[in-house]
Coordinates of C-alpha atoms and ligand atoms in Angstrom, one line a residue:
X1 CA 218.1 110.7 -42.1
X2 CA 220.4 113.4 -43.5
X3 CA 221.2 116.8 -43.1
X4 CA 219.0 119.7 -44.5
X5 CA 220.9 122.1 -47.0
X6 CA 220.6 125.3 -46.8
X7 CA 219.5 126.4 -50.8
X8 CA 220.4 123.2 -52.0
X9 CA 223.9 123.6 -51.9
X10 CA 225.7 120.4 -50.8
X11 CA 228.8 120.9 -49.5
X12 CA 231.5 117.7 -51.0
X13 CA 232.2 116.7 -47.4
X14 CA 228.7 115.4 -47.0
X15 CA 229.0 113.6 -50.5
X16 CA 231.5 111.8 -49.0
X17 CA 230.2 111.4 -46.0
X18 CA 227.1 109.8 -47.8
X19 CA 228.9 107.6 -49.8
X20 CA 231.2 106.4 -47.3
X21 CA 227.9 105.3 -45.5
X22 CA 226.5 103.5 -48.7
X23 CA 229.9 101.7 -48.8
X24 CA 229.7 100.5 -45.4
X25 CA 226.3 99.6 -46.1
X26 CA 226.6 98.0 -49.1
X27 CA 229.5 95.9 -47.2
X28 CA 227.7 94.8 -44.6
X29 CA 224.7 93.6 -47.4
X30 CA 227.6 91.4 -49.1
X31 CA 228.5 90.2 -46.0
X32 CA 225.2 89.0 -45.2
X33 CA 224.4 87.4 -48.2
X34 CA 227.0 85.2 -47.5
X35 CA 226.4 84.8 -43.9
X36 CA 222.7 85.7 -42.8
X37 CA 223.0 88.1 -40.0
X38 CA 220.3 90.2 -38.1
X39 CA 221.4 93.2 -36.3
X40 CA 219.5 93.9 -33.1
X41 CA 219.4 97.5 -31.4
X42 CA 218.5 97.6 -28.1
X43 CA 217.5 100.9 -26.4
X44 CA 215.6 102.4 -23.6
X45 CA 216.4 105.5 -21.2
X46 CA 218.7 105.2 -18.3
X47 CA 217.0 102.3 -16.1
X48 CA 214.8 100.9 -18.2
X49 CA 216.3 97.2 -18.4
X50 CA 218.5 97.6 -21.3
X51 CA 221.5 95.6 -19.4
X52 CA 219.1 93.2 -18.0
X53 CA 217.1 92.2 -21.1
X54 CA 220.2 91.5 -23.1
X55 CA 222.3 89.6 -20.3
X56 CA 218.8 87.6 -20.1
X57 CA 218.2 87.2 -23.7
X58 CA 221.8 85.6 -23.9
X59 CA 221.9 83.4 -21.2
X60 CA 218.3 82.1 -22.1
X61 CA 219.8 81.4 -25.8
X62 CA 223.4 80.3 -25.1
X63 CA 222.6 77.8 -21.9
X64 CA 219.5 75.8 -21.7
X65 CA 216.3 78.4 -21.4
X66 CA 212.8 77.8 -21.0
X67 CA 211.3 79.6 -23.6
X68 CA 208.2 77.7 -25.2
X69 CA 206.9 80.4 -27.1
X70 CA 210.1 80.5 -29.3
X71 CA 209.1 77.9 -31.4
X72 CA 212.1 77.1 -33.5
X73 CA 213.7 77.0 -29.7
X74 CA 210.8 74.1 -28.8
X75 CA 210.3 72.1 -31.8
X76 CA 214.1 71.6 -31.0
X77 CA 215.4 72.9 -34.0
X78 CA 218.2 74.9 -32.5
X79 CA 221.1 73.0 -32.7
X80 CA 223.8 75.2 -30.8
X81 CA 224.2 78.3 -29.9
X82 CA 227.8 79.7 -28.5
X83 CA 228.9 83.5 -28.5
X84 CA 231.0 84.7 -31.3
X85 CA 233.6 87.6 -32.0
X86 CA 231.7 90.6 -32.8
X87 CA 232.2 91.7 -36.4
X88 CA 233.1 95.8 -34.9
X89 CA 236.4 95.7 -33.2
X90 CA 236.3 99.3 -32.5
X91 CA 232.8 98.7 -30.2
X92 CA 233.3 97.7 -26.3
X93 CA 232.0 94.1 -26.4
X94 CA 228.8 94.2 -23.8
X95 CA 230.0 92.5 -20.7
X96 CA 227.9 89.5 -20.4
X97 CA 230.2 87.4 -18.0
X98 CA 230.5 90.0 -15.9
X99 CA 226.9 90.4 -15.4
X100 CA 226.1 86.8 -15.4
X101 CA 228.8 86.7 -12.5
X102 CA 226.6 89.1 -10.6
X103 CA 223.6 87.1 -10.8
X104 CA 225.6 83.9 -9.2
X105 CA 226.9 85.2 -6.1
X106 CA 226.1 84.4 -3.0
X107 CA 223.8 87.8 -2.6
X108 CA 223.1 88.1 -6.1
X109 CA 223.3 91.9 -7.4
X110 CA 221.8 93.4 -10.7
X111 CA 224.2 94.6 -13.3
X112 CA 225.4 97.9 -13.5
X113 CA 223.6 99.8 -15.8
X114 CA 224.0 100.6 -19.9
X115 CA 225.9 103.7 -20.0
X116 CA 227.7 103.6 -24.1
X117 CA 227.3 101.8 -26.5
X118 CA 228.3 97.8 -26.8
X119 CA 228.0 94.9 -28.8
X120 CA 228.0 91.0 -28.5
X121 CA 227.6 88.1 -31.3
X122 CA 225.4 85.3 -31.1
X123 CA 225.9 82.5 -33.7
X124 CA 222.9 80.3 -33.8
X125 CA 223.2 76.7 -35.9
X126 CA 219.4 75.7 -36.6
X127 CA 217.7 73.0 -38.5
X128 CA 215.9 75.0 -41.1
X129 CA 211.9 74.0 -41.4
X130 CA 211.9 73.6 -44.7
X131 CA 213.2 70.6 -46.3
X132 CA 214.6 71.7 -49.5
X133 CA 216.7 73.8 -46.9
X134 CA 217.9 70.9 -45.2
X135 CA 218.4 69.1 -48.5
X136 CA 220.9 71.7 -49.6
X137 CA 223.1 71.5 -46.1
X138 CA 225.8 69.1 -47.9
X139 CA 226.3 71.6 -50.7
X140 CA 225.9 75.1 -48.4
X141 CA 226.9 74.2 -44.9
X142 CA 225.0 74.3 -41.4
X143 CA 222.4 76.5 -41.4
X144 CA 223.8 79.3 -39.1
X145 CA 222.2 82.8 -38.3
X146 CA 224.5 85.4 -36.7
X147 CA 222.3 87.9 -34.0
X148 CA 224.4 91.0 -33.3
X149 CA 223.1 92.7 -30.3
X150 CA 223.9 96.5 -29.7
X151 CA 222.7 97.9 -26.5
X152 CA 223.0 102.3 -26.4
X153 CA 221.3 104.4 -24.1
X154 CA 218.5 106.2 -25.2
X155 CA 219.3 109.4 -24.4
X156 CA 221.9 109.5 -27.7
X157 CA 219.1 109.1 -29.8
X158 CA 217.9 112.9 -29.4
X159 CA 220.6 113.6 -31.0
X160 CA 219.8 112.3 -34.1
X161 CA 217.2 114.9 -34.3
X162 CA 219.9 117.8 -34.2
X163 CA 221.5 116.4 -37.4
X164 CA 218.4 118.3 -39.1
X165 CA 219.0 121.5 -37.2
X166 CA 221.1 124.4 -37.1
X167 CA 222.8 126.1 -33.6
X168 CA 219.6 128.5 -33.8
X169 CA 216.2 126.3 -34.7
X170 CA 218.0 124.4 -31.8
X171 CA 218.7 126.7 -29.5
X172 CA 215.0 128.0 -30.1
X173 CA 213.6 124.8 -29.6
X174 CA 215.7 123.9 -26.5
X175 CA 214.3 127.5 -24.8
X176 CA 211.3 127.1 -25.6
X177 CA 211.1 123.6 -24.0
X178 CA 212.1 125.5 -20.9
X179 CA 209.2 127.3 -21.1
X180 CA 206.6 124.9 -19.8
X181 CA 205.6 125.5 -16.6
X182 CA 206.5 121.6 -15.1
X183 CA 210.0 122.6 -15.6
X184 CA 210.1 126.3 -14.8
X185 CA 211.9 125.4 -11.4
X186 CA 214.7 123.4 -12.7
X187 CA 215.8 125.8 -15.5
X188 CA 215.2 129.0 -13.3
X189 CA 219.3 129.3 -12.7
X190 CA 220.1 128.4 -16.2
X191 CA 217.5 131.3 -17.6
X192 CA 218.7 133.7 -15.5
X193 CA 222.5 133.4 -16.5
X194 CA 221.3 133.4 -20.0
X195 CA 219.7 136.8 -19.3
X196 CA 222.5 138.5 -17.9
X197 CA 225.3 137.4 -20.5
X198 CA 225.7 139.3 -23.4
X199 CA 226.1 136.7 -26.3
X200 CA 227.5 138.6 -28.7
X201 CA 230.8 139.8 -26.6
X202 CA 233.9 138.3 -27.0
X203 CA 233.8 134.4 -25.8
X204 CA 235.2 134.0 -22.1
X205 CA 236.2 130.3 -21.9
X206 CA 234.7 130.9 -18.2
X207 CA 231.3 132.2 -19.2
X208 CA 231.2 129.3 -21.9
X209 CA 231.9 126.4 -18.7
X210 CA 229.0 127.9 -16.6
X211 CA 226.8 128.0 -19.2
X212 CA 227.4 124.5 -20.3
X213 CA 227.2 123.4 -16.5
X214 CA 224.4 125.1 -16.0
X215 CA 222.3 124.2 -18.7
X216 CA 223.6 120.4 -17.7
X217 CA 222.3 120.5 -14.6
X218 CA 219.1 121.4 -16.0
X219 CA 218.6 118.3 -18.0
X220 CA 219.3 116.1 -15.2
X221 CA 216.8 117.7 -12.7
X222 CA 214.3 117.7 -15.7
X223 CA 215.1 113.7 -15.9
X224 CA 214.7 113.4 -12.6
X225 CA 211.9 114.7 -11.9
X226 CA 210.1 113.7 -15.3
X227 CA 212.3 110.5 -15.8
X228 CA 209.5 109.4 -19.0
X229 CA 210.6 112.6 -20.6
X230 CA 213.8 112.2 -22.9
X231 CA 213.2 114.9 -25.4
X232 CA 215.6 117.4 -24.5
X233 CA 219.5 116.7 -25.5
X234 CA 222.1 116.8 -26.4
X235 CA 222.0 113.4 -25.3
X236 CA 225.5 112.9 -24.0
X237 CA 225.1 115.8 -21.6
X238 CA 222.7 113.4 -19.6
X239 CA 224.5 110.1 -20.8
X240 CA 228.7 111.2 -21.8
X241 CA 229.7 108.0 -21.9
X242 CA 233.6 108.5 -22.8
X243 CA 233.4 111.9 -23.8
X244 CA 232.7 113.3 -19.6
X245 CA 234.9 116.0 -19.4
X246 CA 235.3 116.4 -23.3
X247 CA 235.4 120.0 -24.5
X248 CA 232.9 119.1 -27.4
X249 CA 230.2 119.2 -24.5
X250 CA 230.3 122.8 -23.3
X251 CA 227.8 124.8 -25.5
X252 CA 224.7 125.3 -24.5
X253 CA 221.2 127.2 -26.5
X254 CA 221.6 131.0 -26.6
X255 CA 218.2 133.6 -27.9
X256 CA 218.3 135.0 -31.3
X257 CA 220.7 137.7 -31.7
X258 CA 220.0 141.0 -33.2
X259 CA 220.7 140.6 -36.0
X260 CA 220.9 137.2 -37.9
X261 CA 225.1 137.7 -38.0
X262 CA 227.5 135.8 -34.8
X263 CA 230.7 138.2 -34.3
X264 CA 233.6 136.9 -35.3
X265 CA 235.4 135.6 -32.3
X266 CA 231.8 136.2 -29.8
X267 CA 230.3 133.3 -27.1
X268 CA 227.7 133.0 -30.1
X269 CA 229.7 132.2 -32.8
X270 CA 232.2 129.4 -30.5
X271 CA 228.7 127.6 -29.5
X272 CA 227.7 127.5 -32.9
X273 CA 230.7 126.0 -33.7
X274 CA 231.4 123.7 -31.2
X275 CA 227.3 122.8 -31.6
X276 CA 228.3 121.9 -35.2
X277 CA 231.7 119.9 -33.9
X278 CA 229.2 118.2 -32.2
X279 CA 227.4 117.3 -34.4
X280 CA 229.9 115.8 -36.9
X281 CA 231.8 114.4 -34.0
X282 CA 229.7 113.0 -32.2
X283 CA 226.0 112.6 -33.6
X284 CA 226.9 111.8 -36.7
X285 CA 229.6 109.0 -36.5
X286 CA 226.8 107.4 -33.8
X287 CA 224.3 107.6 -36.6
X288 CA 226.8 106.3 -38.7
X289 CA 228.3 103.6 -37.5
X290 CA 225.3 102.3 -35.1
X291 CA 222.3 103.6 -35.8
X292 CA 221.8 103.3 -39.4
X293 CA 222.8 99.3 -39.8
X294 CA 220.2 98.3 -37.4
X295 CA 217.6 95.8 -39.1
X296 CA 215.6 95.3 -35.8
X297 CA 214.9 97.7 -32.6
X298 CA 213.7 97.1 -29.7
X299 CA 212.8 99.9 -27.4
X300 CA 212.3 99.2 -23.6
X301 CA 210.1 101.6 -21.4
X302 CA 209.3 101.7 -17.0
X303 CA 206.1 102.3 -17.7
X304 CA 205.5 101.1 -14.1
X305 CA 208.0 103.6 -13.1
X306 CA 206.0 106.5 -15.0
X307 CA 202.1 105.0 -14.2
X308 CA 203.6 105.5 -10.6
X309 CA 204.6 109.3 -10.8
X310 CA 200.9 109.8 -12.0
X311 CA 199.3 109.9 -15.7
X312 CA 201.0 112.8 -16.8
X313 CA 204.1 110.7 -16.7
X314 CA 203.0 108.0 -18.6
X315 CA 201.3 111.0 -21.7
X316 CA 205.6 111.9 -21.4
X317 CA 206.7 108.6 -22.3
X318 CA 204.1 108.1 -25.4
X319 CA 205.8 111.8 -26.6
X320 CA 208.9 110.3 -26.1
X321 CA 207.9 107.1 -28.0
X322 CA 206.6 109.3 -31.1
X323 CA 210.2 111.0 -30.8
X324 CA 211.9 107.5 -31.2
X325 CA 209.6 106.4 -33.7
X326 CA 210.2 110.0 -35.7
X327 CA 214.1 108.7 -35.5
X328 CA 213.0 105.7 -37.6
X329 CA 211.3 107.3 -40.0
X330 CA 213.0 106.6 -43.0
X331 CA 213.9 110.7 -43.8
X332 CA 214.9 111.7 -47.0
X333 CA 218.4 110.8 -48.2
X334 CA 220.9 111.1 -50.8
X335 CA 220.1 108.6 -53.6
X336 CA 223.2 106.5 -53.0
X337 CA 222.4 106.4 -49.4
X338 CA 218.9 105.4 -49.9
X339 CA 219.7 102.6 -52.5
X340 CA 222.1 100.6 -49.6
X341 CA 220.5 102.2 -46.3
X342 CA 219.6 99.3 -44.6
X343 CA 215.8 99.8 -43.0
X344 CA 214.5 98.5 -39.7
X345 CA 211.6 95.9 -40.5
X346 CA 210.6 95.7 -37.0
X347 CA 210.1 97.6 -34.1
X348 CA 209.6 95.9 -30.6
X349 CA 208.1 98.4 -27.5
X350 CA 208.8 96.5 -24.6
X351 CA 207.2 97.8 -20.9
X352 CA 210.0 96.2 -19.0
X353 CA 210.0 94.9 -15.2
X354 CA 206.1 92.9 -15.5
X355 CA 207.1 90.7 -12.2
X356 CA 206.1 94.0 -10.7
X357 CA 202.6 92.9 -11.1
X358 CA 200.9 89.8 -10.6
X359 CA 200.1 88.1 -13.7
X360 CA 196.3 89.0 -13.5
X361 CA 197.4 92.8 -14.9
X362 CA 200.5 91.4 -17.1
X363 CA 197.7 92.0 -20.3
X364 CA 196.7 95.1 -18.9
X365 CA 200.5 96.4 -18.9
X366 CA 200.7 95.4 -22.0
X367 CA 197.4 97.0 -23.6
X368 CA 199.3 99.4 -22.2
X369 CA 202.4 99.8 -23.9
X370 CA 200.1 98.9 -27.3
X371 CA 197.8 102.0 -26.3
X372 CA 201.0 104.3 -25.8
X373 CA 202.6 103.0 -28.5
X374 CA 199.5 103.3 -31.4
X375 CA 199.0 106.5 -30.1
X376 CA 202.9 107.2 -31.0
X377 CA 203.1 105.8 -34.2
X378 CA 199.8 107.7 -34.7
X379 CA 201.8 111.0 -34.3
X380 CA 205.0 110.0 -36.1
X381 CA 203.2 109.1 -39.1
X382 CA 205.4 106.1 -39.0
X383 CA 204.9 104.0 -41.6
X384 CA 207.1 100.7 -43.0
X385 CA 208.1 98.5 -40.1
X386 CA 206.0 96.5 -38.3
X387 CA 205.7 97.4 -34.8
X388 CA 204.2 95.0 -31.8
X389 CA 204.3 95.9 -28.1
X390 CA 204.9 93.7 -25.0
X391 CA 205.0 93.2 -21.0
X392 CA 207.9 91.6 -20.5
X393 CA 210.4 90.5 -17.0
X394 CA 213.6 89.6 -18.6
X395 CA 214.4 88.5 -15.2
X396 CA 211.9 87.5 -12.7
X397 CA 212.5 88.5 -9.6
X398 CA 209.5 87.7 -7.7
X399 CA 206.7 84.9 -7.8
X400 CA 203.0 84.6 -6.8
X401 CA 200.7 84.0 -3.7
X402 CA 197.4 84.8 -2.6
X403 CA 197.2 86.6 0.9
X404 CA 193.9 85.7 2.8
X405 CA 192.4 89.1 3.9
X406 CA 189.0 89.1 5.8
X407 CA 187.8 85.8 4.2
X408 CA 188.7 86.9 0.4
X409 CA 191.9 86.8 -1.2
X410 CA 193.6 89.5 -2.9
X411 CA 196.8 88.2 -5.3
X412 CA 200.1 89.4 -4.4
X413 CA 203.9 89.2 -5.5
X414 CA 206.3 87.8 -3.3
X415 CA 210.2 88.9 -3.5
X416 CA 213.1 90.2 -1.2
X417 CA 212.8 94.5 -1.8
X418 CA 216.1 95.9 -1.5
X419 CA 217.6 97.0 1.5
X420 CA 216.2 100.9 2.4
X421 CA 213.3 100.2 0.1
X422 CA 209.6 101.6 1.8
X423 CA 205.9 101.0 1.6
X424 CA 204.1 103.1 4.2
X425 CA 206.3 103.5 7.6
X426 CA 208.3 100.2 6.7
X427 CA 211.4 100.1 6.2
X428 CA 212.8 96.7 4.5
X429 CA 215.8 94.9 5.4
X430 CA 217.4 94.0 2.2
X431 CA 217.2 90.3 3.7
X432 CA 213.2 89.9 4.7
X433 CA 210.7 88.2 1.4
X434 CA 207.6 90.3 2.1
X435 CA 204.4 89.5 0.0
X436 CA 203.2 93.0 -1.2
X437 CA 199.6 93.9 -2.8
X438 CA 201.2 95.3 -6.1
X439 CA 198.3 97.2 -7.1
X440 CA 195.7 96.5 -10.0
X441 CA 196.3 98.4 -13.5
X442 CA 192.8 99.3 -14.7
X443 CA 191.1 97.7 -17.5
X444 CA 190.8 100.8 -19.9
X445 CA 194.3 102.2 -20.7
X446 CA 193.5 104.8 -22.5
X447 CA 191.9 106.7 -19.7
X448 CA 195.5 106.4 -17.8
X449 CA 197.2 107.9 -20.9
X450 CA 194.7 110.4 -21.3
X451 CA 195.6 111.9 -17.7
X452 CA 192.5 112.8 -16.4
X453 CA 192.5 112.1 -13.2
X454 CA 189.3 112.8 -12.1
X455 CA 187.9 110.0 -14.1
X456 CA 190.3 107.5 -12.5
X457 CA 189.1 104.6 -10.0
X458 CA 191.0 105.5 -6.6
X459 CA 194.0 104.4 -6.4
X460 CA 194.4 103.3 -10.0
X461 CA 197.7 104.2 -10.7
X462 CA 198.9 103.6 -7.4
X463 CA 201.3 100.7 -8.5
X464 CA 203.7 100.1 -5.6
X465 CA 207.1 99.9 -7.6
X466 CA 209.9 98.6 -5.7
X467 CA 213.3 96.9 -6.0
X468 CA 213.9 93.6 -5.5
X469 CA 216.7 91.8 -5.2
X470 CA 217.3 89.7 -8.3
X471 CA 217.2 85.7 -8.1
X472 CA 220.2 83.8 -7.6
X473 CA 222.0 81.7 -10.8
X474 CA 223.7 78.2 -11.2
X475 CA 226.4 78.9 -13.3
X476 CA 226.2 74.9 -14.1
X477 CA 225.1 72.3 -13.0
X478 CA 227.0 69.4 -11.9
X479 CA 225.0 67.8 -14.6
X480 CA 226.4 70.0 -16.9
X481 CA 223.4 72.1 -17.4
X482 CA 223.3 75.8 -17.8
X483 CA 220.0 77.2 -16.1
X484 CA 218.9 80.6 -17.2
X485 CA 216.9 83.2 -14.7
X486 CA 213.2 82.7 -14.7
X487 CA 211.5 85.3 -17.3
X488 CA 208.1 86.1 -18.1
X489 CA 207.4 86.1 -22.1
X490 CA 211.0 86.6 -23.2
X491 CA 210.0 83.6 -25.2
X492 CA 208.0 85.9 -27.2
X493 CA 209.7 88.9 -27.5
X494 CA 212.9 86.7 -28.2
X495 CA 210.6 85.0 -31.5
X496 CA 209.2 88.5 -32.8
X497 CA 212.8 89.2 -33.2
X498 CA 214.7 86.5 -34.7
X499 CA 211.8 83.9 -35.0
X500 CA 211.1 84.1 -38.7
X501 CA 215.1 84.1 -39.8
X502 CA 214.9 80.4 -38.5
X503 CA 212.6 79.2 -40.5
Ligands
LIG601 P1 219.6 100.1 -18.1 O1 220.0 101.4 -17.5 O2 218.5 100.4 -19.2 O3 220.7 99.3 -18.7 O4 218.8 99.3 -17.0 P2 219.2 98.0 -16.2 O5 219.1 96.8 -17.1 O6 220.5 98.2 -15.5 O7 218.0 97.9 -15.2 C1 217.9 98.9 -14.2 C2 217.3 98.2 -12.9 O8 215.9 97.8 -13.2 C3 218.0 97.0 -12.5 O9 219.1 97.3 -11.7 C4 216.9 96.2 -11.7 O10 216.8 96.8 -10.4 C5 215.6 96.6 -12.5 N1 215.2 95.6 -13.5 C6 215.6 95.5 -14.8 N2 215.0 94.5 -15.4 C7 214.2 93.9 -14.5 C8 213.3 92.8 -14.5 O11 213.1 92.1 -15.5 N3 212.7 92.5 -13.3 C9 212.9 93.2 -12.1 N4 212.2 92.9 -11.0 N5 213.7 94.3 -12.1 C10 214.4 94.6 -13.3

């Protein structure tokens, strides 16, 4: 992706800008011919399992996981696996001890969730399938693929979308999202200051704050109240990571002027500046540095979440999916950035949290997620990466039963909800396993995307979502063996990543 020009002028900054990427680029391509190394994003909107999936994905790898749809994992051709420094130094390192930790206490807890960017190494040593590979081990070493994971929130990649706009198409844009009538309510204050400022007087730093605080607080009703929806940025007002506080986040969108001029020194032209400091500050170096050196991605999605705030919800998230998909796209770029841009091959859609359901409706979630995510790729136009959808529990943290109800028996999930969690007038304990009816997802799941309600069984989006108190780990064994959490088809979603760089 790279910036539109105005008349196709290109200012030198962005020449260099351009080639410094291709540099870095190219570097890490030389790197990787020497040592084969796949770079795994993994994103998702606040809550969507992002901390989860990777501490999961880790363990299972690094201690002894039961994963036997990975095949190069159960033909037993994975030698060793052990973590390694991360090739970024200037990247927090994702905090897999600590979260592991969590899991073994005594009342296990769930990590706490992805708020920046971080990054941890996996070095894998693997007994290649082919056997002129193996032949060739004396000359070129162990076989040894390096898996960099990066975890970011979702909510920064809006922002790549800004990189192609200037302070007004964004500003229109960002009103006129206010405009639909689900979100009239929550942008109410933030309109009306808008209306009573006068945008072309000279900036009060005060005026500037409110406006920026305002227009904050509008985002993060819209995401609660729409949580599928993550279309409106900037980004790091809903997800600052280390910049809360920073100045470079108080602009917000402002109506078209008179005339198409900002007055020197006016409220306009400061946010159109600091919307452009934003952008080279903050978008940019993300794009930069993270975004564009990702070979793999895997998105993660609550589609449970969404399917139970009704069908709308769930038409949100395939909107937000097409906006992720649109980020991928590979957009037109400077020649030398196109020759070494590295381009993601795959794409992974994961609905997140299937021990939610009883495994009779774990292939109905995920015809889900493939319904929302055809339909998405549909309206991207996305071409060049293959893209494959999943139900996945990185961590299980229920199990099965049947519950005898008037001579039949209706399947249900078992786990311990968290404490203050309801279903009808009880209230659990935070200590009680309850087996709950989770609900049945309906067989067609196009006619939950398509929101029409009137069509749909009773009840067929009422899926009971709760919280439930993850299961407890063995650190190790006294046998020495490192257990991993029970999963359900991590296995799988673990090979469509890395499976075919171990052949
Ligand atoms: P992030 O914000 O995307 O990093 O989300 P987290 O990984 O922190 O997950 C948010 C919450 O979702 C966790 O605290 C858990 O309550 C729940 N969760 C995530 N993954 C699973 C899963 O596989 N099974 C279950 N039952 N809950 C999960």
């Amino acid at each position: 992706m790279s910036e539109r020009r105005e008349g196709g002028s290109v200012k030198l900054s962005d020449i260099t800008d351009s080639t410094v990427d291709a540099l870095k680029s190219f570097g890490a391509f030389a790197t990787d011919t020497v040592q084969p190394t796949v770079r795994l994003g993994v994103t998702g909107l606040s809550r969507a399992g992002k901390t989860v999936f990777v501490t999961a994905l880790v363990r299972n790898l690094v201690g002894d996981g039961r994963l036997p749809f990975f095949p190069a994992h159960a033909e037993g051709r994975i030698e060793r696996v052990v973590l390694e420094p991360q090739p970024d130094d200037d990247v927090p390192r994702f905090r897999y001890e600590d979260h592991l930790d969590g899991f073994a206490r005594e009342r296990p807890v769930w990590p706490e969730g992805t708020k920046r960017v971080s990054q941890i190494r996996l070095a894998i040593d693997y007994t290649p399938r082919s056997a002129m590979r193996r032949m060739l081990e004396p000359a070129f070493g162990r076989a040894r693929l390096n898996v960099d994971i990066v975890d970011y929130p979702g909510e920064w990649l809006i922002d790549l979308a800004m990189l192609e706009q200037d302070f007004a198409a964004w500003s229109a844009r960002a009103l006129a999202a206010g405009e639909a009538p689900h979100r009239r309510d929550a942008v109410a204050s933030f309109r009306d200051f808008v209306g009573s400022i006068d945008a072309d007087a000279a900036l009060d730093e005060a005026v500037a704050q409110k406006g920026a605080a305002l227009y904050t607080d509008y985002l993060r009703a819209s995401r609660e109240k729409e949580p599928a929806l993550s279309t409106l940025g900037p980004g790091r007002f809903l997800m600052p990571g280390d910049l809360e506080g920073s100045p470079l986040l108080t602009f917000f969108p402002l109506p078209a002027g008179a005339d198409a001029g900002s007055p020197k020194g006016s409220l306009r032209a400061a946010m159109e500046r600091r919307y452009e400091s934003y952008k080279t500050l903050v978008a940019r170096p993300f794009w930069r540095n993270h975004f564009c050196r990702i070979d793999r991605q895997i998105v993660l999605f609550d589609a449970l979440a969404a399917l139970n705030s009704g069908p709308a919800a769930l038409g949100d998230m395939s909107q937000a999916m097409t906006e992720v998909l649109k980020a991928f796209r590979p957009g037109a770029s400077t020649l030398v950035s196109r020759m070494f841009q590295r381009r993601i091959d795959k794409i992974l859609f994961v609905a997140t949290k299937a021990d939610h359901l009883h495994h009779t409706s774990h292939d109905r979630l995920e015809a889900l997620a493939r319904t929302m995510a055809d339909a998405a790729i549909v309206r991207a136009e996305f071409a060049g990466a293959e893209v494959r959808s999943m139900a996945v529990a990185a961590i299980r943290a229920t199990r099965e039963a049947e519950a005898e109800i008037d001579g039949g028996s209706l399947p249900c999930i078992v786990g311990t909800p968290r404490k203050g969690e309801k279903v009808g007038d009880t209230v659990f304990d935070g200590e009680t396993e309850t087996a709950l009816f989770p609900g049945d997802l309906p067989a067609d799941p196009a006619r939950l995307i398509r929101g029409d309600e009137g069509e749909l069984p009773a009840g067929a989006h009422d899926v009971r979502v709760l919280t439930f108190l993850p299961p407890r780990l063995t650190l190790e064994t006294p046998g020495g063996k490192r257990p991993a959490p029970p999963h359900i088809r991590l296995d799988r979603a673990i090979d469509f990543l890395i499976g075919d760089k171990l052949a």
